[in-house]
CSV table of C-alpha atoms and ligand atoms in Angstrom, one decimal:
chain,number,residue,atom,x,y,z
A,1,MET,CA,-15.6,4.3,-9.8
A,2,GLU,CA,-15.6,5.2,-13.5
A,3,LYS,CA,-18.7,7.4,-12.8
A,4,MET,CA,-16.6,9.5,-10.3
A,5,LYS,CA,-15.1,12.6,-11.8
A,6,ILE,CA,-11.4,12.0,-11.8
A,7,GLY,CA,-8.6,13.8,-13.5
A,8,ARG,CA,-5.5,12.7,-15.5
A,9,ARG,CA,-2.9,13.6,-13.0
A,10,PHE,CA,-0.6,10.7,-13.8
A,11,GLN,CA,-0.5,11.0,-17.6
A,12,GLY,CA,2.9,9.8,-18.8
A,13,LYS,CA,3.8,8.6,-15.3
A,14,VAL,CA,4.9,5.1,-14.3
A,15,ALA,CA,3.7,3.6,-11.0
A,16,ILE,CA,4.7,0.4,-9.2
A,17,VAL,CA,2.2,-0.8,-6.6
A,18,THR,CA,3.2,-3.9,-4.5
A,19,ALA,CA,0.6,-6.4,-3.4
A,20,SER,CA,-1.8,-5.0,-5.9
A,21,THR,CA,-3.8,-7.9,-7.3
A,22,GLN,CA,-6.7,-7.3,-4.9
A,23,GLY,CA,-7.9,-5.1,-2.0
A,24,ILE,CA,-6.4,-1.7,-1.3
A,25,GLY,CA,-3.4,-2.3,-3.6
A,26,PHE,CA,-5.6,-3.1,-6.6
A,27,GLY,CA,-7.8,-0.1,-5.8
A,28,ILE,CA,-4.7,2.1,-5.8
A,29,ALA,CA,-3.4,0.7,-9.1
A,30,GLU,CA,-6.8,1.1,-10.7
A,31,ARG,CA,-7.1,4.7,-9.6
A,32,LEU,CA,-3.6,5.7,-10.7
A,33,GLY,CA,-4.2,3.9,-14.0
A,34,LEU,CA,-7.6,5.6,-14.6
A,35,GLU,CA,-5.7,8.9,-14.1
A,36,GLY,CA,-3.3,8.0,-16.9
A,37,ALA,CA,-0.4,6.1,-15.2
A,38,SER,CA,1.2,3.0,-16.7
A,39,VAL,CA,0.8,0.8,-13.7
A,40,VAL,CA,3.0,-2.2,-12.7
A,41,ILE,CA,1.1,-4.6,-10.5
A,42,SER,CA,2.4,-7.5,-8.5
A,43,SER,CA,1.8,-10.1,-5.9
A,44,ARG,CA,2.9,-13.6,-5.0
A,45,LYS,CA,0.7,-15.6,-7.4
A,46,GLN,CA,1.0,-15.5,-11.2
A,47,LYS,CA,-2.7,-16.4,-11.6
A,48,ASN,CA,-3.7,-13.4,-9.5
A,49,VAL,CA,-1.3,-11.1,-11.4
A,50,ASP,CA,-2.7,-12.3,-14.7
A,51,GLU,CA,-6.3,-11.8,-13.6
A,52,ALA,CA,-5.7,-8.3,-12.2
A,53,VAL,CA,-3.8,-7.2,-15.4
A,54,GLU,CA,-6.8,-8.3,-17.4
A,55,LYS,CA,-9.3,-6.4,-15.2
A,56,LEU,CA,-7.2,-3.2,-15.5
A,57,LYS,CA,-6.8,-3.6,-19.3
A,58,THR,CA,-10.6,-4.0,-19.8
A,59,LYS,CA,-10.8,-0.5,-18.2
A,60,GLY,CA,-8.4,0.9,-20.7
A,61,ILE,CA,-5.5,1.0,-18.3
A,62,GLU,CA,-1.9,0.4,-19.5
A,63,ALA,CA,-0.7,-2.3,-17.1
A,64,LEU,CA,2.2,-4.7,-16.7
A,65,GLY,CA,2.1,-7.6,-14.2
A,66,VAL,CA,5.1,-9.1,-12.5
A,67,VAL,CA,5.1,-11.8,-9.8
A,68,CYS,CA,6.8,-10.4,-6.7
A,69,HIS,CA,6.8,-11.8,-3.2
A,70,VAL,CA,8.1,-8.7,-1.5
A,71,SER,CA,10.6,-10.6,0.7
A,72,ASN,CA,12.2,-12.3,-2.3
A,73,ALA,CA,15.3,-10.3,-3.4
A,74,HIS,CA,15.4,-11.8,-6.9
A,75,GLN,CA,11.7,-11.0,-7.5
A,76,ARG,CA,12.0,-7.5,-6.1
A,77,LYS,CA,14.9,-6.8,-8.5
A,78,ASN,CA,12.9,-8.4,-11.3
A,79,LEU,CA,10.0,-6.1,-10.6
A,80,VAL,CA,12.1,-3.0,-10.9
A,81,ASP,CA,14.0,-4.4,-14.0
A,82,LYS,CA,10.8,-5.4,-15.9
A,83,THR,CA,9.3,-1.9,-15.1
A,84,VAL,CA,12.4,-0.1,-16.4
A,85,GLU,CA,12.7,-2.4,-19.4
A,86,LYS,CA,9.1,-1.7,-20.5
A,87,TYR,CA,8.6,1.9,-19.4
A,88,GLY,CA,12.1,3.3,-18.9
A,89,LYS,CA,11.6,5.0,-15.5
A,90,ILE,CA,9.7,5.1,-12.2
A,91,ASP,CA,7.6,8.0,-11.0
A,92,VAL,CA,5.5,6.5,-8.2
A,93,ILE,CA,6.1,3.6,-5.8
A,94,VAL,CA,3.3,2.5,-3.5
A,95,SER,CA,4.6,0.0,-0.9
A,96,ASN,CA,1.4,-1.8,0.1
A,97,ALA,CA,2.4,-5.4,1.1
A,98,ALA,CA,2.1,-6.5,4.7
A,99,ALA,CA,1.7,-9.6,6.7
A,100,ASN,CA,-0.2,-10.1,9.9
A,101,PRO,CA,0.6,-13.8,10.7
A,102,SER,CA,-0.3,-14.0,14.4
A,103,ILE,CA,-2.9,-12.9,16.9
A,104,ASP,CA,-0.5,-13.6,19.9
A,105,THR,CA,0.5,-10.9,22.3
A,106,ILE,CA,3.9,-9.5,21.6
A,107,LEU,CA,5.6,-11.4,24.4
A,108,GLU,CA,4.1,-14.6,23.2
A,109,THR,CA,5.0,-14.1,19.5
A,110,GLN,CA,7.6,-16.6,18.2
A,111,GLU,CA,10.9,-15.2,17.1
A,112,SER,CA,10.3,-16.6,13.6
A,113,VAL,CA,7.0,-14.6,13.4
A,114,LEU,CA,8.7,-11.5,14.7
A,115,ASP,CA,11.3,-11.9,12.0
A,116,LYS,CA,8.6,-12.4,9.3
A,117,LEU,CA,6.7,-9.3,10.4
A,118,TRP,CA,9.8,-7.2,10.3
A,119,GLU,CA,10.9,-8.7,7.0
A,120,ILE,CA,7.7,-8.2,5.1
A,121,ASN,CA,6.3,-5.0,6.6
A,122,VAL,CA,9.5,-3.0,7.1
A,123,LYS,CA,12.6,-4.5,5.6
A,124,ALA,CA,11.2,-5.4,2.2
A,125,PRO,CA,9.9,-1.9,1.4
A,126,ILE,CA,13.4,-0.5,2.2
A,127,LEU,CA,15.1,-3.1,0.0
A,128,LEU,CA,12.7,-2.5,-2.9
A,129,LEU,CA,13.4,1.3,-2.7
A,130,LYS,CA,17.1,0.5,-2.8
A,131,ASP,CA,16.6,-1.3,-6.1
A,132,ALA,CA,14.3,1.3,-7.5
A,133,ALA,CA,16.2,4.5,-6.3
A,134,PRO,CA,18.4,4.8,-9.4
A,135,TYR,CA,15.3,5.0,-11.7
A,136,LEU,CA,13.2,7.4,-9.6
A,137,GLN,CA,12.5,10.6,-11.5
A,138,LYS,CA,12.7,14.2,-10.3
A,139,GLY,CA,9.3,14.9,-8.8
A,140,SER,CA,8.7,11.3,-7.9
A,141,SER,CA,6.8,10.0,-5.0
A,142,VAL,CA,6.9,7.1,-2.5
A,143,ILE,CA,3.9,6.1,-0.5
A,144,PHE,CA,3.9,3.6,2.3
A,145,ILE,CA,0.6,2.0,3.3
A,146,ALA,CA,0.7,2.0,7.1
A,147,SER,CA,-2.4,1.6,9.3
A,148,ILE,CA,-4.5,3.3,12.0
A,149,ALA,CA,-2.9,0.6,14.2
A,150,ALA,CA,0.4,2.4,13.8
A,151,TYR,CA,-0.9,4.9,16.4
A,152,GLN,CA,-2.7,2.6,18.8
A,153,PRO,CA,-1.6,-1.1,18.4
A,154,GLN,CA,-4.6,-3.3,19.1
A,155,THR,CA,-4.2,-6.3,21.3
A,156,SER,CA,-4.9,-8.9,18.7
A,157,MET,CA,-2.5,-7.4,16.2
A,158,ALA,CA,0.0,-5.5,18.5
A,159,MET,CA,3.2,-6.4,16.8
A,160,TYR,CA,1.7,-5.8,13.3
A,161,GLY,CA,0.8,-2.3,14.6
A,162,VAL,CA,4.3,-1.7,15.8
A,163,THR,CA,5.7,-2.5,12.3
A,164,LYS,CA,3.3,0.1,11.0
A,165,THR,CA,4.5,2.6,13.6
A,166,ALA,CA,8.0,1.9,12.1
A,167,LEU,CA,6.7,2.9,8.7
A,168,LEU,CA,5.8,6.3,10.1
A,169,GLY,CA,9.4,6.7,11.3
A,170,LEU,CA,10.7,5.4,8.0
A,171,THR,CA,8.5,8.0,6.2
A,172,LYS,CA,10.1,10.8,8.2
A,173,ALA,CA,13.7,9.5,7.7
A,174,LEU,CA,13.4,8.7,4.0
A,175,ALA,CA,11.7,12.0,3.3
A,176,VAL,CA,15.0,13.6,4.5
A,177,GLU,CA,17.2,11.3,2.6
A,178,MET,CA,15.3,11.4,-0.7
A,179,ALA,CA,14.6,15.1,-0.8
A,180,PRO,CA,14.3,17.2,-2.8
A,181,ASP,CA,13.7,15.0,-5.9
A,182,THR,CA,11.5,12.4,-4.2
A,183,ARG,CA,8.7,13.0,-1.7
A,184,VAL,CA,7.9,10.2,0.8
A,185,ASN,CA,4.6,10.0,2.6
A,186,SER,CA,2.2,7.4,4.2
A,187,VAL,CA,-1.4,6.6,4.2
A,188,ALA,CA,-2.8,5.1,7.4
A,189,PRO,CA,-6.1,3.3,6.5
A,190,GLY,CA,-8.8,2.6,9.1
A,191,PHE,CA,-10.9,-0.5,8.6
A,192,VAL,CA,-11.5,-1.7,5.1
A,193,PRO,CA,-13.4,-5.0,4.6
A,194,THR,CA,-10.8,-6.8,2.4
A,195,HIS,CA,-9.7,-10.4,2.5
A,196,PHE,CA,-6.9,-9.2,4.9
A,197,ALA,CA,-9.4,-7.7,7.3
A,198,ASP,CA,-12.2,-10.2,6.8
A,199,PHE,CA,-12.7,-10.4,10.6
A,200,ILE,CA,-14.6,-7.1,10.3
A,201,THR,CA,-17.4,-8.6,8.3
A,202,LYS,CA,-17.3,-12.1,9.9
A,203,SER,CA,-20.2,-11.1,12.2
A,204,GLU,CA,-22.7,-8.3,12.0
A,205,ASP,CA,-21.9,-7.4,15.6
A,206,THR,CA,-18.2,-6.9,14.8
A,207,ARG,CA,-19.0,-4.9,11.7
A,208,LYS,CA,-21.3,-2.6,13.8
A,209,ALA,CA,-18.7,-2.2,16.5
A,210,VAL,CA,-16.1,-1.2,14.0
A,211,GLU,CA,-18.5,1.2,12.2
A,212,GLU,CA,-19.3,2.8,15.6
A,213,LYS,CA,-15.7,3.6,16.2
A,214,THR,CA,-15.8,5.9,13.3
A,215,LEU,CA,-17.3,9.4,13.2
A,216,LEU,CA,-18.7,8.8,9.7
A,217,ASN,CA,-20.6,5.6,10.7
A,218,ARG,CA,-19.1,3.4,8.0
A,219,LEU,CA,-16.2,1.2,7.0
A,220,GLY,CA,-13.6,2.5,4.6
A,221,THR,CA,-13.5,1.4,1.0
A,222,THR,CA,-10.6,0.6,-1.2
A,223,GLN,CA,-11.6,3.7,-3.3
A,224,ASP,CA,-11.2,5.9,-0.2
A,225,MET,CA,-7.7,4.6,0.3
A,226,ALA,CA,-6.9,4.9,-3.4
A,227,ALA,CA,-8.1,8.6,-3.5
A,228,ALA,CA,-5.8,9.6,-0.6
A,229,THR,CA,-2.9,7.7,-2.1
A,230,ALA,CA,-3.4,9.3,-5.5
A,231,PHE,CA,-3.5,12.7,-3.9
A,232,LEU,CA,-0.2,12.2,-2.1
A,233,ALA,CA,1.4,10.7,-5.2
A,234,SER,CA,0.3,13.5,-7.4
A,235,ASP,CA,1.6,17.0,-7.9
A,236,ASP,CA,-1.4,18.3,-5.9
A,237,ALA,CA,0.7,17.2,-3.0
A,238,ALA,CA,3.9,18.7,-4.4
A,239,TYR,CA,4.7,20.6,-1.1
A,240,ILE,CA,4.0,17.6,1.2
A,241,THR,CA,6.7,15.2,2.3
A,242,GLY,CA,7.4,13.2,5.4
A,243,GLU,CA,3.7,13.1,6.4
A,244,THR,CA,1.1,10.5,7.1
A,245,LEU,CA,-2.5,10.9,6.0
A,246,VAL,CA,-5.0,9.1,8.2
A,247,VAL,CA,-8.0,7.8,6.2
A,248,ALA,CA,-10.1,6.2,8.9
A,249,GLY,CA,-13.4,7.9,9.1
A,250,GLY,CA,-12.5,9.9,12.2
A,251,ILE,CA,-11.2,7.0,14.4
A,252,PRO,CA,-8.9,8.7,16.9
A,253,SER,CA,-5.3,8.7,15.9
A,254,ARG,CA,-3.2,11.7,16.9
A,255,LEU,CA,-3.5,15.5,17.2
B,301,NAP,P1,-5.8,-7.9,0.8
B,301,NAP,O1,-7.1,-7.4,0.2
B,301,NAP,O2,-5.9,-9.2,1.5
B,301,NAP,O3,-4.8,-8.0,-0.4
B,301,NAP,C1,-3.5,-8.4,-0.2
B,301,NAP,C2,-2.8,-8.4,-1.5
B,301,NAP,O4,-1.4,-8.6,-1.2
B,301,NAP,C3,-3.1,-9.5,-2.5
B,301,NAP,O5,-3.1,-9.0,-3.8
B,301,NAP,C4,-2.1,-10.6,-2.3
B,301,NAP,O6,-1.9,-11.3,-3.5
B,301,NAP,C5,-0.9,-9.7,-2.0
B,301,NAP,N1,0.2,-10.2,-1.1
B,301,NAP,C6,0.0,-10.8,0.1
B,301,NAP,N2,1.2,-11.1,0.6
B,301,NAP,C7,2.2,-10.6,-0.2
B,301,NAP,C8,3.6,-10.6,-0.3
B,301,NAP,N3,4.3,-11.1,0.7
B,301,NAP,N4,4.2,-10.0,-1.3
B,301,NAP,C9,3.5,-9.5,-2.3
B,301,NAP,N5,2.2,-9.5,-2.4
B,301,NAP,C10,1.5,-10.0,-1.3
B,301,NAP,O7,-5.2,-6.8,1.8
B,301,NAP,P2,-5.5,-5.3,2.1
B,301,NAP,O8,-6.5,-5.2,3.2
B,301,NAP,O9,-5.8,-4.6,0.8
B,301,NAP,O10,-4.1,-4.8,2.7
B,301,NAP,C11,-3.2,-4.0,2.0
B,301,NAP,C12,-2.4,-3.1,2.9
B,301,NAP,O11,-3.3,-2.3,3.6
B,301,NAP,C13,-1.6,-3.8,3.9
B,301,NAP,O12,-0.4,-3.1,4.1
B,301,NAP,C14,-2.4,-3.7,5.2
B,301,NAP,O13,-1.6,-3.7,6.4
B,301,NAP,C15,-3.0,-2.3,5.0
B,301,NAP,N6,-4.1,-2.0,5.8
B,301,NAP,C16,-5.3,-2.7,5.6
B,301,NAP,C17,-6.4,-2.4,6.4
B,301,NAP,C18,-7.7,-3.0,6.2
B,301,NAP,O14,-8.7,-2.8,7.0
B,301,NAP,N7,-7.9,-3.8,5.2
B,301,NAP,C19,-6.3,-1.4,7.4
B,301,NAP,C20,-5.1,-0.8,7.6
B,301,NAP,C21,-4.0,-1.1,6.8
B,301,NAP,P3,-1.2,-12.8,-3.5
B,301,NAP,O15,-2.0,-13.7,-2.6
B,301,NAP,O16,-1.2,-13.2,-5.0
B,301,NAP,O17,0.2,-12.5,-3.0
């Protein structure tokens, strides 16, 4: 990625990215950091947080790591408090954490699993924003990481898809509430072979089938998602709010 020509759009900015010790979240934190942001990364495990901070620091990125399971109220508040203690403000929040704990159909999904999906994928991002709102600057930006599944829930992850659909609604509603000082947008990734989506690369046939769904004949990369997120978070997108950017290689979504 360092070889790519990238700017310094986030010089002097402070960005929090949840679930950012690997995969798409890490890619986003790295991109914002390479463009000059001080990045606050987090996930459930201290070891993962420490390792990710080290990786970012070796690339010359200013990074702070805080353990935060997004559905833990104390850890959410601590994430915001530690950020403000160290950097004094928040310019960008990328809400990236999600769970997909079941492959059951919606009507066969246990109530406790329905609660968990709602809790982690929808409620936790709202509660984190409640904690962070007092520190969000004029010109700040919130990005939700939704999914192509928000438009067309797939049978093996239907309820997960519905929680992502909820994020699209949340994007619209919060864009109204938080305007004009804070813009709120979403990125809807297609298929990116991360740990979360390792089913894609489990067999060559599945990988091919997914690639063939795209117009661009390839899977997405964490850098693809990071570039779109960085655009929406930056002043290049200063007149965009309440929108979702689909980054899925042309997989059908909506008009
Ligand atoms: P990933 O590579 O598996 O990374 C997940 C990250 O989240 C890890 O850093 C993990 O670290 C952390 N994490 C997991 N549960 C957490 C929690 N409850 N609280 C805080 N951190 C947590 O996943 P990914 O594919 O990058 O997915 C990131 C986002 O992209 C999700 O919102 C997902 O729905 C969305 N998405 C992914 C795809 C895809 O194809 N990959 C497609 C569409 C949308 P710890 O284990 O240390 O917590």
